[in-house]
PDB file of N, CA, C and O and ligand atoms in Angstrom:
ATOM      1  N   MET F   1      -8.885  -4.922  15.171  1.00  0.00           N
ATOM      2  CA  MET F   1      -8.663  -5.180  13.758  1.00  0.00           C
ATOM      3  C   MET F   1      -7.394  -4.476  13.297  1.00  0.00           C
ATOM      4  O   MET F   1      -6.893  -3.580  13.950  1.00  0.00           O
ATOM      5  N   LYS F   2      -6.940  -4.910  12.137  1.00  0.00           N
ATOM      6  CA  LYS F   2      -5.761  -4.264  11.551  1.00  0.00           C
ATOM      7  C   LYS F   2      -6.072  -3.864  10.116  1.00  0.00           C
ATOM      8  O   LYS F   2      -6.896  -4.489   9.455  1.00  0.00           O
ATOM      9  N   ILE F   3      -5.391  -2.832   9.659  1.00  0.00           N
ATOM     10  CA  ILE F   3      -5.524  -2.435   8.265  1.00  0.00           C
ATOM     11  C   ILE F   3      -4.226  -2.830   7.540  1.00  0.00           C
ATOM     12  O   ILE F   3      -3.131  -2.554   8.016  1.00  0.00           O
ATOM     13  N   GLU F   4      -4.394  -3.523   6.435  1.00  0.00           N
ATOM     14  CA  GLU F   4      -3.236  -3.960   5.652  1.00  0.00           C
ATOM     15  C   GLU F   4      -3.196  -3.220   4.323  1.00  0.00           C
ATOM     16  O   GLU F   4      -4.219  -3.047   3.663  1.00  0.00           O
ATOM     17  N   LEU F   5      -2.003  -2.815   3.957  1.00  0.00           N
ATOM     18  CA  LEU F   5      -1.788  -2.123   2.683  1.00  0.00           C
ATOM     19  C   LEU F   5      -0.920  -3.007   1.790  1.00  0.00           C
ATOM     20  O   LEU F   5       0.192  -3.379   2.165  1.00  0.00           O
ATOM     21  N   ASP F   6      -1.455  -3.348   0.631  1.00  0.00           N
ATOM     22  CA  ASP F   6      -0.704  -4.131  -0.355  1.00  0.00           C
ATOM     23  C   ASP F   6      -0.011  -3.159  -1.309  1.00  0.00           C
ATOM     24  O   ASP F   6      -0.634  -2.607  -2.213  1.00  0.00           O
ATOM     25  N   ARG F   7       1.271  -2.946  -1.074  1.00  0.00           N
ATOM     26  CA  ARG F   7       2.008  -1.945  -1.853  1.00  0.00           C
ATOM     27  C   ARG F   7       2.095  -2.303  -3.331  1.00  0.00           C
ATOM     28  O   ARG F   7       2.238  -1.433  -4.186  1.00  0.00           O
ATOM     29  N   ALA F   8       2.015  -3.574  -3.626  1.00  0.00           N
ATOM     30  CA  ALA F   8       2.068  -3.998  -5.030  1.00  0.00           C
ATOM     31  C   ALA F   8       0.836  -3.515  -5.799  1.00  0.00           C
ATOM     32  O   ALA F   8       0.899  -3.292  -7.004  1.00  0.00           O
ATOM     33  N   LYS F   9      -0.265  -3.334  -5.094  1.00  0.00           N
ATOM     34  CA  LYS F   9      -1.507  -2.900  -5.748  1.00  0.00           C
ATOM     35  C   LYS F   9      -1.701  -1.390  -5.677  1.00  0.00           C
ATOM     36  O   LYS F   9      -2.414  -0.812  -6.489  1.00  0.00           O
ATOM     37  N   CYS F  10      -1.089  -0.754  -4.691  1.00  0.00           N
ATOM     38  CA  CYS F  10      -1.334   0.678  -4.453  1.00  0.00           C
ATOM     39  C   CYS F  10      -0.774   1.526  -5.584  1.00  0.00           C
ATOM     40  O   CYS F  10       0.370   1.364  -5.999  1.00  0.00           O
ATOM     41  N   ALA F  11      -1.603   2.460  -6.062  1.00  0.00           N
ATOM     42  CA  ALA F  11      -1.186   3.384  -7.119  1.00  0.00           C
ATOM     43  C   ALA F  11      -0.938   4.787  -6.571  1.00  0.00           C
ATOM     44  O   ALA F  11      -0.815   5.737  -7.329  1.00  0.00           O
ATOM     45  N   VAL F  12      -0.867   4.898  -5.236  1.00  0.00           N
ATOM     46  CA  VAL F  12      -0.584   6.163  -4.540  1.00  0.00           C
ATOM     47  C   VAL F  12      -1.523   7.281  -5.010  1.00  0.00           C
ATOM     48  O   VAL F  12      -1.080   8.370  -5.371  1.00  0.00           O
ATOM     49  N   LEU F  13      -2.790   6.987  -5.008  1.00  0.00           N
ATOM     50  CA  LEU F  13      -3.777   7.977  -5.435  1.00  0.00           C
ATOM     51  C   LEU F  13      -4.230   8.859  -4.273  1.00  0.00           C
ATOM     52  O   LEU F  13      -4.773   9.924  -4.475  1.00  0.00           O
ATOM     53  N   GLY F  14      -3.996   8.394  -3.058  1.00  0.00           N
ATOM     54  CA  GLY F  14      -4.194   9.252  -1.888  1.00  0.00           C
ATOM     55  C   GLY F  14      -5.610   9.335  -1.342  1.00  0.00           C
ATOM     56  O   GLY F  14      -5.883  10.141  -0.464  1.00  0.00           O
ATOM     57  N   ILE F  15      -6.510   8.538  -1.868  1.00  0.00           N
ATOM     58  CA  ILE F  15      -7.884   8.584  -1.351  1.00  0.00           C
ATOM     59  C   ILE F  15      -7.914   8.142   0.105  1.00  0.00           C
ATOM     60  O   ILE F  15      -8.619   8.730   0.930  1.00  0.00           O
ATOM     61  N   CYS F  16      -7.127   7.148   0.434  1.00  0.00           N
ATOM     62  CA  CYS F  16      -7.077   6.674   1.822  1.00  0.00           C
ATOM     63  C   CYS F  16      -6.604   7.785   2.761  1.00  0.00           C
ATOM     64  O   CYS F  16      -7.082   7.892   3.881  1.00  0.00           O
ATOM     65  N   GLU F  17      -5.696   8.613   2.288  1.00  0.00           N
ATOM     66  CA  GLU F  17      -5.209   9.704   3.128  1.00  0.00           C
ATOM     67  C   GLU F  17      -6.330  10.695   3.427  1.00  0.00           C
ATOM     68  O   GLU F  17      -6.464  11.171   4.554  1.00  0.00           O
ATOM     69  N   SER F  18      -7.161  10.993   2.453  1.00  0.00           N
ATOM     70  CA  SER F  18      -8.225  11.953   2.707  1.00  0.00           C
ATOM     71  C   SER F  18      -9.321  11.358   3.580  1.00  0.00           C
ATOM     72  O   SER F  18      -9.957  12.070   4.351  1.00  0.00           O
ATOM     73  N   VAL F  19      -9.530  10.052   3.506  1.00  0.00           N
ATOM     74  CA  VAL F  19     -10.567   9.412   4.324  1.00  0.00           C
ATOM     75  C   VAL F  19     -10.048   9.118   5.734  1.00  0.00           C
ATOM     76  O   VAL F  19     -10.756   9.290   6.713  1.00  0.00           O
ATOM     77  N   ALA F  20      -8.811   8.675   5.826  1.00  0.00           N
ATOM     78  CA  ALA F  20      -8.250   8.241   7.109  1.00  0.00           C
ATOM     79  C   ALA F  20      -6.841   8.814   7.299  1.00  0.00           C
ATOM     80  O   ALA F  20      -5.845   8.090   7.263  1.00  0.00           O
ATOM     81  N   PRO F  21      -6.768  10.128   7.550  1.00  0.00           N
ATOM     82  CA  PRO F  21      -5.455  10.787   7.633  1.00  0.00           C
ATOM     83  C   PRO F  21      -4.608  10.354   8.826  1.00  0.00           C
ATOM     84  O   PRO F  21      -3.399  10.590   8.823  1.00  0.00           O
ATOM     85  N   ASP F  22      -5.229   9.732   9.826  1.00  0.00           N
ATOM     86  CA  ASP F  22      -4.432   9.226  10.954  1.00  0.00           C
ATOM     87  C   ASP F  22      -3.661   7.968  10.570  1.00  0.00           C
ATOM     88  O   ASP F  22      -2.744   7.549  11.284  1.00  0.00           O
ATOM     89  N   PHE F  23      -4.034   7.370   9.453  1.00  0.00           N
ATOM     90  CA  PHE F  23      -3.460   6.072   9.084  1.00  0.00           C
ATOM     91  C   PHE F  23      -2.555   6.128   7.863  1.00  0.00           C
ATOM     92  O   PHE F  23      -1.646   5.312   7.732  1.00  0.00           O
ATOM     93  N   PHE F  24      -2.838   7.073   6.970  1.00  0.00           N
ATOM     94  CA  PHE F  24      -2.088   7.114   5.710  1.00  0.00           C
ATOM     95  C   PHE F  24      -1.662   8.535   5.391  1.00  0.00           C
ATOM     96  O   PHE F  24      -2.380   9.487   5.685  1.00  0.00           O
ATOM     97  N   GLU F  25      -0.503   8.632   4.745  1.00  0.00           N
ATOM     98  CA  GLU F  25       0.008   9.945   4.368  1.00  0.00           C
ATOM     99  C   GLU F  25       0.811   9.804   3.088  1.00  0.00           C
ATOM    100  O   GLU F  25       1.662   8.909   2.974  1.00  0.00           O
ATOM    101  N   ILE F  26       0.548  10.698   2.143  1.00  0.00           N
ATOM    102  CA  ILE F  26       1.386  10.753   0.944  1.00  0.00           C
ATOM    103  C   ILE F  26       2.659  11.500   1.324  1.00  0.00           C
ATOM    104  O   ILE F  26       2.597  12.616   1.834  1.00  0.00           O
ATOM    105  N   THR F  27       3.789  10.906   1.074  1.00  0.00           N
ATOM    106  CA  THR F  27       5.047  11.539   1.456  1.00  0.00           C
ATOM    107  C   THR F  27       5.482  12.538   0.381  1.00  0.00           C
ATOM    108  O   THR F  27       4.946  12.543  -0.732  1.00  0.00           O
ATOM    109  N   GLU F  28       6.462  13.344   0.726  1.00  0.00           N
ATOM    110  CA  GLU F  28       6.937  14.374  -0.202  1.00  0.00           C
ATOM    111  C   GLU F  28       7.497  13.763  -1.475  1.00  0.00           C
ATOM    112  O   GLU F  28       7.443  14.375  -2.539  1.00  0.00           O
ATOM    113  N   ASP F  29       8.030  12.563  -1.369  1.00  0.00           N
ATOM    114  CA  ASP F  29       8.585  11.935  -2.578  1.00  0.00           C
ATOM    115  C   ASP F  29       7.553  11.062  -3.298  1.00  0.00           C
ATOM    116  O   ASP F  29       7.901  10.235  -4.137  1.00  0.00           O
ATOM    117  N   GLY F  30       6.278  11.282  -2.975  1.00  0.00           N
ATOM    118  CA  GLY F  30       5.223  10.646  -3.757  1.00  0.00           C
ATOM    119  C   GLY F  30       4.959   9.189  -3.450  1.00  0.00           C
ATOM    120  O   GLY F  30       4.419   8.466  -4.278  1.00  0.00           O
ATOM    121  N   ASP F  31       5.300   8.782  -2.238  1.00  0.00           N
ATOM    122  CA  ASP F  31       5.012   7.410  -1.821  1.00  0.00           C
ATOM    123  C   ASP F  31       3.889   7.472  -0.777  1.00  0.00           C
ATOM    124  O   ASP F  31       3.503   8.540  -0.331  1.00  0.00           O
ATOM    125  N   ILE F  32       3.381   6.315  -0.428  1.00  0.00           N
ATOM    126  CA  ILE F  32       2.365   6.292   0.619  1.00  0.00           C
ATOM    127  C   ILE F  32       3.007   5.766   1.901  1.00  0.00           C
ATOM    128  O   ILE F  32       3.749   4.779   1.865  1.00  0.00           O
ATOM    129  N   ALA F  33       2.755   6.452   3.001  1.00  0.00           N
ATOM    130  CA  ALA F  33       3.244   5.986   4.296  1.00  0.00           C
ATOM    131  C   ALA F  33       2.059   5.509   5.116  1.00  0.00           C
ATOM    132  O   ALA F  33       1.034   6.190   5.193  1.00  0.00           O
ATOM    133  N   GLN F  34       2.190   4.327   5.678  1.00  0.00           N
ATOM    134  CA  GLN F  34       1.174   3.840   6.605  1.00  0.00           C
ATOM    135  C   GLN F  34       1.619   4.217   8.003  1.00  0.00           C
ATOM    136  O   GLN F  34       2.692   3.815   8.466  1.00  0.00           O
ATOM    137  N   LEU F  35       0.818   5.023   8.691  1.00  0.00           N
ATOM    138  CA  LEU F  35       1.230   5.596   9.966  1.00  0.00           C
ATOM    139  C   LEU F  35       0.937   4.678  11.136  1.00  0.00           C
ATOM    140  O   LEU F  35       1.598   4.734  12.156  1.00  0.00           O
ATOM    141  N   ARG F  36      -0.092   3.861  10.997  1.00  0.00           N
ATOM    142  CA  ARG F  36      -0.418   2.901  12.060  1.00  0.00           C
ATOM    143  C   ARG F  36      -1.167   1.730  11.461  1.00  0.00           C
ATOM    144  O   ARG F  36      -1.725   1.824  10.365  1.00  0.00           O
ATOM    145  N   GLU F  37      -1.170   0.634  12.191  1.00  0.00           N
ATOM    146  CA  GLU F  37      -1.757  -0.602  11.675  1.00  0.00           C
ATOM    147  C   GLU F  37      -2.975  -1.023  12.493  1.00  0.00           C
ATOM    148  O   GLU F  37      -3.989  -1.454  11.953  1.00  0.00           O
ATOM    149  N   ASP F  38      -2.880  -0.893  13.808  1.00  0.00           N
ATOM    150  CA  ASP F  38      -3.996  -1.297  14.669  1.00  0.00           C
ATOM    151  C   ASP F  38      -5.170  -0.344  14.504  1.00  0.00           C
ATOM    152  O   ASP F  38      -4.992   0.876  14.498  1.00  0.00           O
ATOM    153  N   VAL F  39      -6.359  -0.899  14.365  1.00  0.00           N
ATOM    154  CA  VAL F  39      -7.569  -0.100  14.161  1.00  0.00           C
ATOM    155  C   VAL F  39      -8.451  -0.202  15.401  1.00  0.00           C
ATOM    156  O   VAL F  39      -9.054  -1.249  15.649  1.00  0.00           O
ATOM    157  N   PRO F  40      -8.530   0.865  16.202  1.00  0.00           N
ATOM    158  CA  PRO F  40      -9.419   0.832  17.362  1.00  0.00           C
ATOM    159  C   PRO F  40     -10.875   0.807  16.915  1.00  0.00           C
ATOM    160  O   PRO F  40     -11.193   1.198  15.783  1.00  0.00           O
ATOM    161  N   ALA F  41     -11.755   0.380  17.806  1.00  0.00           N
ATOM    162  CA  ALA F  41     -13.168   0.192  17.460  1.00  0.00           C
ATOM    163  C   ALA F  41     -13.797   1.464  16.888  1.00  0.00           C
ATOM    164  O   ALA F  41     -14.599   1.396  15.955  1.00  0.00           O
ATOM    165  N   ASP F  42     -13.394   2.621  17.405  1.00  0.00           N
ATOM    166  CA  ASP F  42     -14.028   3.860  16.936  1.00  0.00           C
ATOM    167  C   ASP F  42     -13.505   4.321  15.580  1.00  0.00           C
ATOM    168  O   ASP F  42     -13.946   5.337  15.054  1.00  0.00           O
ATOM    169  N   LYS F  43     -12.546   3.579  15.012  1.00  0.00           N
ATOM    170  CA  LYS F  43     -12.012   3.942  13.690  1.00  0.00           C
ATOM    171  C   LYS F  43     -12.380   2.919  12.613  1.00  0.00           C
ATOM    172  O   LYS F  43     -12.000   3.072  11.448  1.00  0.00           O
ATOM    173  N   VAL F  44     -13.104   1.887  13.005  1.00  0.00           N
ATOM    174  CA  VAL F  44     -13.414   0.821  12.036  1.00  0.00           C
ATOM    175  C   VAL F  44     -14.229   1.357  10.859  1.00  0.00           C
ATOM    176  O   VAL F  44     -13.926   1.071   9.694  1.00  0.00           O
ATOM    177  N   ALA F  45     -15.247   2.179  11.155  1.00  0.00           N
ATOM    178  CA  ALA F  45     -16.099   2.702  10.073  1.00  0.00           C
ATOM    179  C   ALA F  45     -15.280   3.545   9.096  1.00  0.00           C
ATOM    180  O   ALA F  45     -15.452   3.450   7.877  1.00  0.00           O
ATOM    181  N   GLU F  46     -14.373   4.342   9.643  1.00  0.00           N
ATOM    182  CA  GLU F  46     -13.512   5.188   8.804  1.00  0.00           C
ATOM    183  C   GLU F  46     -12.646   4.328   7.885  1.00  0.00           C
ATOM    184  O   GLU F  46     -12.488   4.606   6.702  1.00  0.00           O
ATOM    185  N   LEU F  47     -12.089   3.271   8.433  1.00  0.00           N
ATOM    186  CA  LEU F  47     -11.216   2.403   7.632  1.00  0.00           C
ATOM    187  C   LEU F  47     -12.013   1.569   6.633  1.00  0.00           C
ATOM    188  O   LEU F  47     -11.525   1.284   5.536  1.00  0.00           O
ATOM    189  N   GLU F  48     -13.239   1.227   6.996  1.00  0.00           N
ATOM    190  CA  GLU F  48     -14.096   0.534   6.024  1.00  0.00           C
ATOM    191  C   GLU F  48     -14.346   1.431   4.819  1.00  0.00           C
ATOM    192  O   GLU F  48     -14.333   0.981   3.676  1.00  0.00           O
ATOM    193  N   GLU F  49     -14.517   2.713   5.095  1.00  0.00           N
ATOM    194  CA  GLU F  49     -14.719   3.671   4.006  1.00  0.00           C
ATOM    195  C   GLU F  49     -13.460   3.763   3.136  1.00  0.00           C
ATOM    196  O   GLU F  49     -13.531   3.839   1.904  1.00  0.00           O
ATOM    197  N   ALA F  50     -12.303   3.746   3.775  1.00  0.00           N
ATOM    198  CA  ALA F  50     -11.047   3.799   3.016  1.00  0.00           C
ATOM    199  C   ALA F  50     -10.891   2.551   2.142  1.00  0.00           C
ATOM    200  O   ALA F  50     -10.477   2.635   0.983  1.00  0.00           O
ATOM    201  N   VAL F  51     -11.244   1.394   2.697  1.00  0.00           N
ATOM    202  CA  VAL F  51     -11.154   0.146   1.934  1.00  0.00           C
ATOM    203  C   VAL F  51     -12.069   0.217   0.709  1.00  0.00           C
ATOM    204  O   VAL F  51     -11.671  -0.110  -0.415  1.00  0.00           O
ATOM    205  N   GLN F  52     -13.305   0.684   0.948  1.00  0.00           N
ATOM    206  CA  GLN F  52     -14.272   0.795  -0.160  1.00  0.00           C
ATOM    207  C   GLN F  52     -13.798   1.810  -1.197  1.00  0.00           C
ATOM    208  O   GLN F  52     -14.032   1.644  -2.392  1.00  0.00           O
ATOM    209  N   GLY F  53     -13.155   2.875  -0.717  1.00  0.00           N
ATOM    210  CA  GLY F  53     -12.782   3.968  -1.612  1.00  0.00           C
ATOM    211  C   GLY F  53     -11.525   3.728  -2.410  1.00  0.00           C
ATOM    212  O   GLY F  53     -11.263   4.428  -3.381  1.00  0.00           O
ATOM    213  N   CYS F  54     -10.728   2.754  -2.010  1.00  0.00           N
ATOM    214  CA  CYS F  54      -9.467   2.524  -2.718  1.00  0.00           C
ATOM    215  C   CYS F  54      -9.742   1.903  -4.089  1.00  0.00           C
ATOM    216  O   CYS F  54     -10.249   0.795  -4.177  1.00  0.00           O
ATOM    217  N   PRO F  55      -9.399   2.618  -5.158  1.00  0.00           N
ATOM    218  CA  PRO F  55      -9.746   2.147  -6.508  1.00  0.00           C
ATOM    219  C   PRO F  55      -8.965   0.910  -6.949  1.00  0.00           C
ATOM    220  O   PRO F  55      -9.393   0.225  -7.881  1.00  0.00           O
ATOM    221  N   THR F  56      -7.857   0.639  -6.305  1.00  0.00           N
ATOM    222  CA  THR F  56      -7.069  -0.524  -6.732  1.00  0.00           C
ATOM    223  C   THR F  56      -7.181  -1.709  -5.772  1.00  0.00           C
ATOM    224  O   THR F  56      -6.448  -2.692  -5.894  1.00  0.00           O
ATOM    225  N   GLU F  57      -8.091  -1.585  -4.805  1.00  0.00           N
ATOM    226  CA  GLU F  57      -8.321  -2.651  -3.821  1.00  0.00           C
ATOM    227  C   GLU F  57      -7.037  -3.060  -3.099  1.00  0.00           C
ATOM    228  O   GLU F  57      -6.758  -4.232  -2.887  1.00  0.00           O
ATOM    229  N   ALA F  58      -6.275  -2.047  -2.726  1.00  0.00           N
ATOM    230  CA  ALA F  58      -4.995  -2.303  -2.054  1.00  0.00           C
ATOM    231  C   ALA F  58      -5.128  -2.396  -0.540  1.00  0.00           C
ATOM    232  O   ALA F  58      -4.164  -2.758   0.132  1.00  0.00           O
ATOM    233  N   LEU F  59      -6.307  -2.050  -0.022  1.00  0.00           N
ATOM    234  CA  LEU F  59      -6.492  -2.041   1.428  1.00  0.00           C
ATOM    235  C   LEU F  59      -7.382  -3.176   1.878  1.00  0.00           C
ATOM    236  O   LEU F  59      -8.335  -3.559   1.182  1.00  0.00           O
ATOM    237  N   ARG F  60      -7.085  -3.686   3.064  1.00  0.00           N
ATOM    238  CA  ARG F  60      -7.854  -4.800   3.594  1.00  0.00           C
ATOM    239  C   ARG F  60      -7.917  -4.682   5.113  1.00  0.00           C
ATOM    240  O   ARG F  60      -6.885  -4.438   5.764  1.00  0.00           O
ATOM    241  N   LEU F  61      -9.106  -4.846   5.659  1.00  0.00           N
ATOM    242  CA  LEU F  61      -9.261  -4.907   7.119  1.00  0.00           C
ATOM    243  C   LEU F  61      -9.217  -6.370   7.524  1.00  0.00           C
ATOM    244  O   LEU F  61      -9.929  -7.199   6.966  1.00  0.00           O
ATOM    245  N   VAL F  62      -8.372  -6.684   8.486  1.00  0.00           N
ATOM    246  CA  VAL F  62      -8.271  -8.066   8.945  1.00  0.00           C
ATOM    247  C   VAL F  62      -8.503  -8.123  10.454  1.00  0.00           C
ATOM    248  O   VAL F  62      -8.142  -7.193  11.174  1.00  0.00           O
ATOM    249  N   PRO F  63      -9.109  -9.187  10.927  1.00  0.00           N
ATOM    250  CA  PRO F  63      -9.403  -9.304  12.366  1.00  0.00           C
ATOM    251  C   PRO F  63      -8.125  -9.348  13.201  1.00  0.00           C
ATOM    252  O   PRO F  63      -7.103  -9.801  12.733  1.00  0.00           O
TER     253      PRO F  63
HETATM  254  S1  SF4 D 101      -6.435   4.773  -1.866  1.00  0.00           S
HETATM  255 FE1  SF4 D 101      -5.517   2.797  -2.411  1.00  0.00          FE
HETATM  256  S2  SF4 D 101      -4.307   3.209  -4.242  1.00  0.00           S
HETATM  257 FE2  SF4 D 101      -4.753   5.151  -3.273  1.00  0.00          FE
HETATM  258  S3  SF4 D 101      -2.978   5.567  -1.968  1.00  0.00           S
HETATM  259 FE3  SF4 D 101      -4.519   4.562  -0.715  1.00  0.00          FE
HETATM  260  S4  SF4 D 101      -4.013   2.392  -0.815  1.00  0.00           S
HETATM  261 FE4  SF4 D 101      -2.957   3.376  -2.489  1.00  0.00          FE
END
């Protein structure tokens, strides 16, 4: 699976970073960096939590 970030929707609130720090990072200049896209099987649950936790629905898991 892959995790997609819709930058137009993201409000850089950083919840995804706290749930899935291997995938997202708030940069020093206040932007969000996506560190990786491919989601291995053992990380699917973590990314599902990030998708659920994103208040602006900017994250999506795709097959
Ligand atoms: S939780 Fe959602 S709104 Fe917040 S930084 Fe992550 S993608 Fe953006």
